[in-house]
Every structure is written in structure tokens, then in C-alpha cells.
Coordinates of C-alpha atoms in Angstrom, one line a residue:
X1 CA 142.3 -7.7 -26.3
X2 CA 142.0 -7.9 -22.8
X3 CA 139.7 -9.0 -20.6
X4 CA 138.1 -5.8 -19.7
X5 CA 136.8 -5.0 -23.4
X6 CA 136.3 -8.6 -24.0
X7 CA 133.5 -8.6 -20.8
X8 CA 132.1 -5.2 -22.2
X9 CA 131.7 -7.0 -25.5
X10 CA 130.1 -10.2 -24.0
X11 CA 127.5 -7.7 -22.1
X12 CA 126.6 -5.4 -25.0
X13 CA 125.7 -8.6 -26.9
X14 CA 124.0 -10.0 -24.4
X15 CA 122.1 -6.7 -23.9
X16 CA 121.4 -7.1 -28.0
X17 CA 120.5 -10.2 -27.4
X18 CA 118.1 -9.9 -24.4
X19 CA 116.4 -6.6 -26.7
X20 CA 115.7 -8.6 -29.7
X21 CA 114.2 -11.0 -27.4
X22 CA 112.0 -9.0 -25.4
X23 CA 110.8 -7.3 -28.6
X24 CA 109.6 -10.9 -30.3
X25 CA 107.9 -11.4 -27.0
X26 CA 105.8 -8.2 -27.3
X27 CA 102.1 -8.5 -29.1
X28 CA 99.8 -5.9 -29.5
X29 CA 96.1 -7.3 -29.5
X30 CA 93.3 -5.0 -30.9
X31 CA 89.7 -4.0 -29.2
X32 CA 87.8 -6.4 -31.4
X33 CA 90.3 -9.5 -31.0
X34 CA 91.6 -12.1 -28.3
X35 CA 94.8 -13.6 -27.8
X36 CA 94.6 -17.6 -27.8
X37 CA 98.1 -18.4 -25.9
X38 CA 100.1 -21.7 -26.2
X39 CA 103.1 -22.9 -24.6
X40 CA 104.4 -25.9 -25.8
X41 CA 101.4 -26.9 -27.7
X42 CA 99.1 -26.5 -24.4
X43 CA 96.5 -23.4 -24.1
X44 CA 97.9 -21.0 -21.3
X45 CA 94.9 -18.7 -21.7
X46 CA 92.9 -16.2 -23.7
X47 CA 94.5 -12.4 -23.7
X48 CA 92.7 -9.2 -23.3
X49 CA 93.0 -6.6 -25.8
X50 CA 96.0 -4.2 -25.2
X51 CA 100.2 -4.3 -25.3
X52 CA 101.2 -8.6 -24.2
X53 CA 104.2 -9.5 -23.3
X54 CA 104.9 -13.7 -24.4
X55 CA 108.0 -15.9 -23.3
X56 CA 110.6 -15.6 -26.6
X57 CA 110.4 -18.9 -28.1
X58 CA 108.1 -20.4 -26.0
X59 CA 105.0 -19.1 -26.2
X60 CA 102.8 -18.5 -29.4
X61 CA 99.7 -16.2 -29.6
X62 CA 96.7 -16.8 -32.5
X63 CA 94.3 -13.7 -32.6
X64 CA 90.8 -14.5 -32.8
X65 CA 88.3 -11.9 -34.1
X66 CA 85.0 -11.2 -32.1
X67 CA 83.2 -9.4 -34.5
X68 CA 80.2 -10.3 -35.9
X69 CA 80.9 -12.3 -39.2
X70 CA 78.4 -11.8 -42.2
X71 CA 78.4 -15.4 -44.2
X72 CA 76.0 -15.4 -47.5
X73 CA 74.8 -19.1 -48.0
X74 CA 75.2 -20.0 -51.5
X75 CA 72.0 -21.1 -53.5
X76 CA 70.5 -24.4 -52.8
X77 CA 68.1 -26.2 -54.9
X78 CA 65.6 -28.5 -53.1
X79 CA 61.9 -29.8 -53.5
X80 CA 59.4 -28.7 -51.2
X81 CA 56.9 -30.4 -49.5
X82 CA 54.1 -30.2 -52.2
X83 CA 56.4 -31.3 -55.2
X84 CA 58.0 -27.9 -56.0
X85 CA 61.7 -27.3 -57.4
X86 CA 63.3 -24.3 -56.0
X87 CA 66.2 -22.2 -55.4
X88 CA 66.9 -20.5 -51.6
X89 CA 69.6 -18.9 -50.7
X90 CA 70.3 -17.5 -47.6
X91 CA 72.7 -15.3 -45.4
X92 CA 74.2 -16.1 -41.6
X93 CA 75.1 -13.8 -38.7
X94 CA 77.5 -15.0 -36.1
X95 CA 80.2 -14.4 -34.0
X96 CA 83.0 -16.4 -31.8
X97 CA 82.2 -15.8 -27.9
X98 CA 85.0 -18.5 -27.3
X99 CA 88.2 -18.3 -28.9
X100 CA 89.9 -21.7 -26.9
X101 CA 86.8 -23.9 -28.9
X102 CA 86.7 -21.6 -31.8
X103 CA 90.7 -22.9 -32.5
X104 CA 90.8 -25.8 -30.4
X105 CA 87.5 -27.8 -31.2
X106 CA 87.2 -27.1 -34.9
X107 CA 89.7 -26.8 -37.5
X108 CA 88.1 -24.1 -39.5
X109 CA 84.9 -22.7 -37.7
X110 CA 84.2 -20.3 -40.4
X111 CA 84.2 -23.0 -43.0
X112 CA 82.0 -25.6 -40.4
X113 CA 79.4 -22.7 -40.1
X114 CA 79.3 -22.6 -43.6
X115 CA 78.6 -26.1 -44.2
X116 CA 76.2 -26.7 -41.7
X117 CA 74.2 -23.4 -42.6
X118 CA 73.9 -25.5 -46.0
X119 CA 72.5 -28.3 -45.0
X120 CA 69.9 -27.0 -42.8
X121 CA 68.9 -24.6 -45.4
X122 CA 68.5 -27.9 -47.4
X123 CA 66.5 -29.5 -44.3
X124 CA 63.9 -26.8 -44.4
X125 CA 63.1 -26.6 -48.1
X126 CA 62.3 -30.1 -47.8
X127 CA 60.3 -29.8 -44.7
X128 CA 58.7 -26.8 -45.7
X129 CA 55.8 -25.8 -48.5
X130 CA 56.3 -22.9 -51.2
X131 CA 53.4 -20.8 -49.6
X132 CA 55.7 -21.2 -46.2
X133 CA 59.1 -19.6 -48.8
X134 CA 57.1 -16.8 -49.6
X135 CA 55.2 -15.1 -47.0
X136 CA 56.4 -17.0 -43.9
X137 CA 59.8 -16.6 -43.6
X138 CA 59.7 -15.6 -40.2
X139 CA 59.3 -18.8 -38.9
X140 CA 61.6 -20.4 -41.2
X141 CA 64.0 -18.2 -40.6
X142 CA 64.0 -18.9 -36.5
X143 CA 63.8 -22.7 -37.4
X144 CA 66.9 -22.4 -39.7
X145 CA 69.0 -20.4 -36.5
X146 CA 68.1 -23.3 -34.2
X147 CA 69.1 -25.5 -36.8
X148 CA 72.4 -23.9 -37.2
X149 CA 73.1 -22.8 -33.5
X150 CA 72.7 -26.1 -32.4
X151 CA 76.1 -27.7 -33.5
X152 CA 78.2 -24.0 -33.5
X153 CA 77.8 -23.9 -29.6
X154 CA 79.7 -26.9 -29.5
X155 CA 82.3 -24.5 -31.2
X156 CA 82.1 -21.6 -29.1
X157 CA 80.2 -20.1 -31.9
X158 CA 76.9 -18.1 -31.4
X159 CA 74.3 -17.5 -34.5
X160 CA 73.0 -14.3 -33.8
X161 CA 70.4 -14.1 -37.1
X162 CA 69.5 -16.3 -40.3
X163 CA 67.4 -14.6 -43.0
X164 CA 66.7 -16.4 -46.1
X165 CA 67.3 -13.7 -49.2
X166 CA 65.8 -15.2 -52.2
X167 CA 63.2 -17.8 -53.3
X168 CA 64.0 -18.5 -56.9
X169 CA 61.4 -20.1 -58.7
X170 CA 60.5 -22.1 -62.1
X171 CA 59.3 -19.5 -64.9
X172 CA 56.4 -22.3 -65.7
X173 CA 55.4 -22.1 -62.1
X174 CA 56.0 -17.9 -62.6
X175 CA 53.2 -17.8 -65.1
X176 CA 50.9 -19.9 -63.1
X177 CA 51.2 -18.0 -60.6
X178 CA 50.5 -14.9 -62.2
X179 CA 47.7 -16.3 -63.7
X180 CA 46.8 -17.6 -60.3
X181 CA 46.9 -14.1 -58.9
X182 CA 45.1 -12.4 -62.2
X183 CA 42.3 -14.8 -61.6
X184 CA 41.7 -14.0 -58.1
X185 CA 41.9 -10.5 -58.8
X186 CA 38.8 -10.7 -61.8
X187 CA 36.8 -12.9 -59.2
X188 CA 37.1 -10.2 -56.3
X189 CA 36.5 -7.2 -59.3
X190 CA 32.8 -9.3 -60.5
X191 CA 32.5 -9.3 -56.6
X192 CA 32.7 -6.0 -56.2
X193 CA 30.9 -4.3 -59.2
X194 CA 27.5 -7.4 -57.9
X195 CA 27.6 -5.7 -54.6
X196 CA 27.3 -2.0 -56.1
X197 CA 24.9 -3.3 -58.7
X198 CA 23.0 -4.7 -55.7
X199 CA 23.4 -1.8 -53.8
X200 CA 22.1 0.8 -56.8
X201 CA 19.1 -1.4 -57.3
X202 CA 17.9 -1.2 -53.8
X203 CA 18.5 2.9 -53.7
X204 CA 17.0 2.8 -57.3
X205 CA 14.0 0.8 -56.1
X206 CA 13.4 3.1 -52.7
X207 CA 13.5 6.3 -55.7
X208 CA 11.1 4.5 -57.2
X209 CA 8.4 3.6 -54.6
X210 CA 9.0 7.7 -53.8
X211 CA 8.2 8.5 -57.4
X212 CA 5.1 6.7 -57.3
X213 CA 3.9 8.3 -54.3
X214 CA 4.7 11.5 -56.1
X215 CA 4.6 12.2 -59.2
X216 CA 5.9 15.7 -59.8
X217 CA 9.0 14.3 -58.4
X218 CA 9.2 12.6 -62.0
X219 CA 8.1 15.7 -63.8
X220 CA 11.0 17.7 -61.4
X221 CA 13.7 14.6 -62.2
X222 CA 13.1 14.6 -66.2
X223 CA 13.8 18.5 -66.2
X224 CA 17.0 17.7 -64.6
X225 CA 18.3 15.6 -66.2
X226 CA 17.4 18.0 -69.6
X227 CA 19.3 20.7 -68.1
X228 CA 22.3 17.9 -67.7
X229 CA 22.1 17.0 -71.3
X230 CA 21.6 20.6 -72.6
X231 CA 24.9 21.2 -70.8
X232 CA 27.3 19.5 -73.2
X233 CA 26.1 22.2 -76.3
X234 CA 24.9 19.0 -78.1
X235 CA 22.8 20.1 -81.2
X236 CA 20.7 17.1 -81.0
X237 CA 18.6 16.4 -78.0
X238 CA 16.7 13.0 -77.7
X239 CA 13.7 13.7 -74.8
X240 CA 12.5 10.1 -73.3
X241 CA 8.7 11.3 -72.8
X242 CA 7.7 8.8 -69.9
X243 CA 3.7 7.2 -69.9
X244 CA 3.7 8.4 -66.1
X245 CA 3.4 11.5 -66.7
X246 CA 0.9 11.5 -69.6
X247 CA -1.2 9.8 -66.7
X248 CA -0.3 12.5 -64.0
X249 CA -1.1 15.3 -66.9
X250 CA -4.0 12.6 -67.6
X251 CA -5.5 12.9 -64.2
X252 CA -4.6 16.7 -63.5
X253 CA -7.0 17.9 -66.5
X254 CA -10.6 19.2 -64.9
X255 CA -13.6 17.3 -65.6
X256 CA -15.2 20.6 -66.9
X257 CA -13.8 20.5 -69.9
X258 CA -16.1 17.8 -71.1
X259 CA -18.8 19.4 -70.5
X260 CA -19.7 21.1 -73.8
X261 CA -20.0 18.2 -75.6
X262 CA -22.1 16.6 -73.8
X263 CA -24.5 19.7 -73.6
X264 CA -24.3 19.6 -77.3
X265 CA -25.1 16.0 -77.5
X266 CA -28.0 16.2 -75.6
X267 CA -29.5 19.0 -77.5
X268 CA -29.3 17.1 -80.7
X269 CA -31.1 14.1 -79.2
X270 CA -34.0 16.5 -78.0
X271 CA -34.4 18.4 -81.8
X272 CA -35.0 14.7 -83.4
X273 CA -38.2 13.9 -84.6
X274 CA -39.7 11.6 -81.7
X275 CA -42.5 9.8 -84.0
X276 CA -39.1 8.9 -86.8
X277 CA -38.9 5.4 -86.7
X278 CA -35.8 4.6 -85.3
X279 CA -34.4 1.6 -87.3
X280 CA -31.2 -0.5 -86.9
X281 CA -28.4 0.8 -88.7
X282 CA -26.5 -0.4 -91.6
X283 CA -23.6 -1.5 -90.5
X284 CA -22.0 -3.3 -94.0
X285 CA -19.3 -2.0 -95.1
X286 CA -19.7 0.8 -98.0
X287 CA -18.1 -0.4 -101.8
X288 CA -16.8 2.5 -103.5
X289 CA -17.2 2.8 -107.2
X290 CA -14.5 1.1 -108.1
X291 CA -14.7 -2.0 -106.0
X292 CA -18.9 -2.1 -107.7
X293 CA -19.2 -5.2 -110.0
X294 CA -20.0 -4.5 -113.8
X295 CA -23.8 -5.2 -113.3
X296 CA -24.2 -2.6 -110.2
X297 CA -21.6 0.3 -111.9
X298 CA -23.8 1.7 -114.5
X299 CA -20.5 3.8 -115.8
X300 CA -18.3 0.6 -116.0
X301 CA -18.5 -0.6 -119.9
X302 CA -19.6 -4.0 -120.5

């Protein structure tokens, strides 16, 4: 072999070599990630997304993603502030807005967020009462971010939203509350039905005072409600007469109509013999035969 071929042999594998090279030194970092660099151990900087070219050998790249991470919180069981065993558990939004902390700082950021979202979902079931857990989780749930965000910034770590999912509860404290709730409902119900009872009797009452000022209106009100009853074909119909309008019929009757009577009376008194002695009547009772004792009933044997 002579030295010609032998330096064309030396340069192709070179070339090889200097390919292979410059390929491991290529990296390729996606829209939603950044390239952490390190050279010798140190951070040389944080990589945009697109085609990166790295020293063979020397330098090392660790992706980081930016997207927003969805964590669920496991279940936690705490006692509230009035006495009250329950189960929370809760779900974490968050996302790395600096990879060099997000490696460098922590060992494992996703499992740090995940630890710390425990504990202050802990913190605020024993700060907070079960009323709070069930209808204002709004506040809870900005108290629990704080909470949270507080340590991850350290991290380069941003919480962007905590919502608590589900309040589990005790199925003894279930029933009372339902009974609770059942209870409530009844009282507002009574409530409700007083005021239209209340209501009716003061319309009822005004009717009334009406009424009395008029009393055909009765007359006109009792002959509709016998056209309402006649209208369900009933075979039976039961008529309430009222007293009020024997009185109005009462009144209503002419005075004339008397009049005969007492015409008549007055003639009898005027055909009786004036010089009769007018004496007190007998006003004992009468016996009839059969109540007569043996000595005054002649018939009755002795």
C-alpha cells in the first residue's frame, strides 16, 4: 500500500468520523419544549425550539416541557374546624416558566408540586369549616393556589389554577343533613301556606263586609256556585240554604200582606157582646179521659 491510498484512507475515516460526530451533536427541540444545555456539568443556557447543534461529547441537552401540567391531588382526610371528618380531594394546574430551576433547584418538580399541593390541601381542611367545603370553594380554592405557588416559584414553577373536586362526607353526617334540609324545607312550606291562609282571610273578610252591604250579592253568589256543582252531572245535590237570605226574603215581603188579618180580628172584637162579662181565662192544663182519676171518669170501672 502506498502512501497515496494510505492518506485517502486516513481522510475518508476521518470524514466518517467527523459525520458521525456532527450527527450526535445535532438535537431537534420541539415548539412546546426547551433545551437545558450543560458542558461539563455547568449550565451553558436554555435552547429555543428548532434544529441545535451541541459539542460531541461535551455538551448534554435535557428537554423540559412548558405545557401546562394537569396533576389530580389524591384524597385527603382531615377534620375541619367544627369537628368534622372528611374526604377532599383536589386537582393542580401548573406549568415550568424556568427550565435552569425546574432541573437545577429541584430534583423532581413534578413530584415536589405534588407533595406540597398535599399538604396545603391538608392545611385548609383544618383551617376551614364544612359549610366553607361546600358552597365556598372559591375562596378556598385561591387560598389553596397561594399556598401552593408560594414554594413552586422558588422552582421556576407557576400554579396557574387549584380547584378542589370532591368533598366526601360521613353517611351519618349524609342523613343529618338531609334531614337538616327536609326540615327547613317543611318550615318554609307551613310558612308559605300561613301567609296564603292570611291572605284569603283578608280577601274573604273584604267579600264579606261587601255582602253585608248587599245582599243580593249573596242570593247572586249561592246561584253560582249551584251552577258549579250542577256541572259535575252529580245526581245528588246538597243546597246550604243560608239565614241571610231568609232575612233579606224576610225584609223584602210587603207589609200589606198582613193586613187581612188584622181587619178580621178587629171585626170579631166589635160583634162580641159588650155587657158579657169578660172573665179571666182558664189557663190549667186540660186532662184527657184517660189521664181522669177513677172518682172523676164515670166510664172507668171501679
Amino acid at each position: 500500500m502506498d502512501v497515496a491510498t494510505f492518506a485517502a484512507f486516513i481522510v475518508g475515516a476521518g470524514a466518517v468520523c467527523a459525520g458521525i460526530a456532527f450527527g450526535t451533536g445535532l438535537r431537534v427541540v420541539q415548539q412546546y419544549e426547551r433545551g437545558l444545555v450543560f458542558r461539563f456539568g455547568r449550565v451553558r443556557g436554555v435552547r429555543n425550539p428548532g434544529l441545535r447543534v451541541l459539542i460531541p461529547f461535551v455538551d448534554k441537552m435535557r428537554k423540559v416541557p412548558m405545557q401546562v401540567v394537569t396533576m389530580p391531588v389524591p384524597g385527603q382526610e382531615g377534620i375541619t374546624r367544627d369537628n368534622v371528618t372528611v374526604r377532599v380531594d383536589a386537582v393542580v394546574y401548573f406549568r415550568v416558566i424556568d427550565p435552569a430551576q425546574a432541573v437545577v433547584e429541584v430534583q423532581d418538580y413534578l413530584f415536589a408540586v405534588e407533595q406540597v399541593a398535599q399538604t396545603s390541601l391538608r392545611s385548609i381542611i383544618g383551617k376551614s369549616e364544612l359549610d366553607d367545603l361546600l358552597s365556598n370553594r372559591e375562596q378556598l380554592n385561591k387560598g389553596l393556589e397561594l399556598m401552593i405557588d408560594s414554594p413552586a416559584l422558588a422552582w421556576g414553577v407557576h400554579i396557574d389554577r387549584v380547584e378542589i373536586k370532591d368533598v366526601a362526607l360521613p353517611e351519618s353526617l349524609k342523613r343529618s343533613m338531609s334531614r337538616q334540609a327536609e326540615a327547613e324545607r317543611e318550615r318554609r312550606a307551613r310558612v308559605i301556606t300561613a301567609e296564603g291562609e292570611l291572605q284569603a282571610s283578608r280577601k274573604l273578610t273584604d267579600a264579606a263586609e261587601r255582602m253585608a252591604t248587599a245582599p243580593a250579592a249573596l242570593q247572586l253568589r249561592l246561584l253560582q256556585t249551584v251552577v258549579e256543582v250542577a256541572a259535575e252531572k252529580n245526581s245528588t245535590l246538597v243546597l246550604p240554604f243560608p239565614v241571610e237570605l231568609l232575612r233579606f226574603l224576610e225584609r223584602s215581603t210587603p207589609a200589606d200582606a198582613n193586613a187581612p188579618q188584622a181587619d178580621r180580628s178587629t171585626e170579631t172584637e166589635s160583634t162580641a157582646d159588650p155587657g158579657q162579662d169578660r172573665r179571666p181565662l182558664d189557663v190549667r192544663p186540660s186532662w184527657t179521659e184517660a189521664e181522669r182519676t177513677p172518682q172523676q171518669n164515670p166510664a172507668h170501672p171501679e
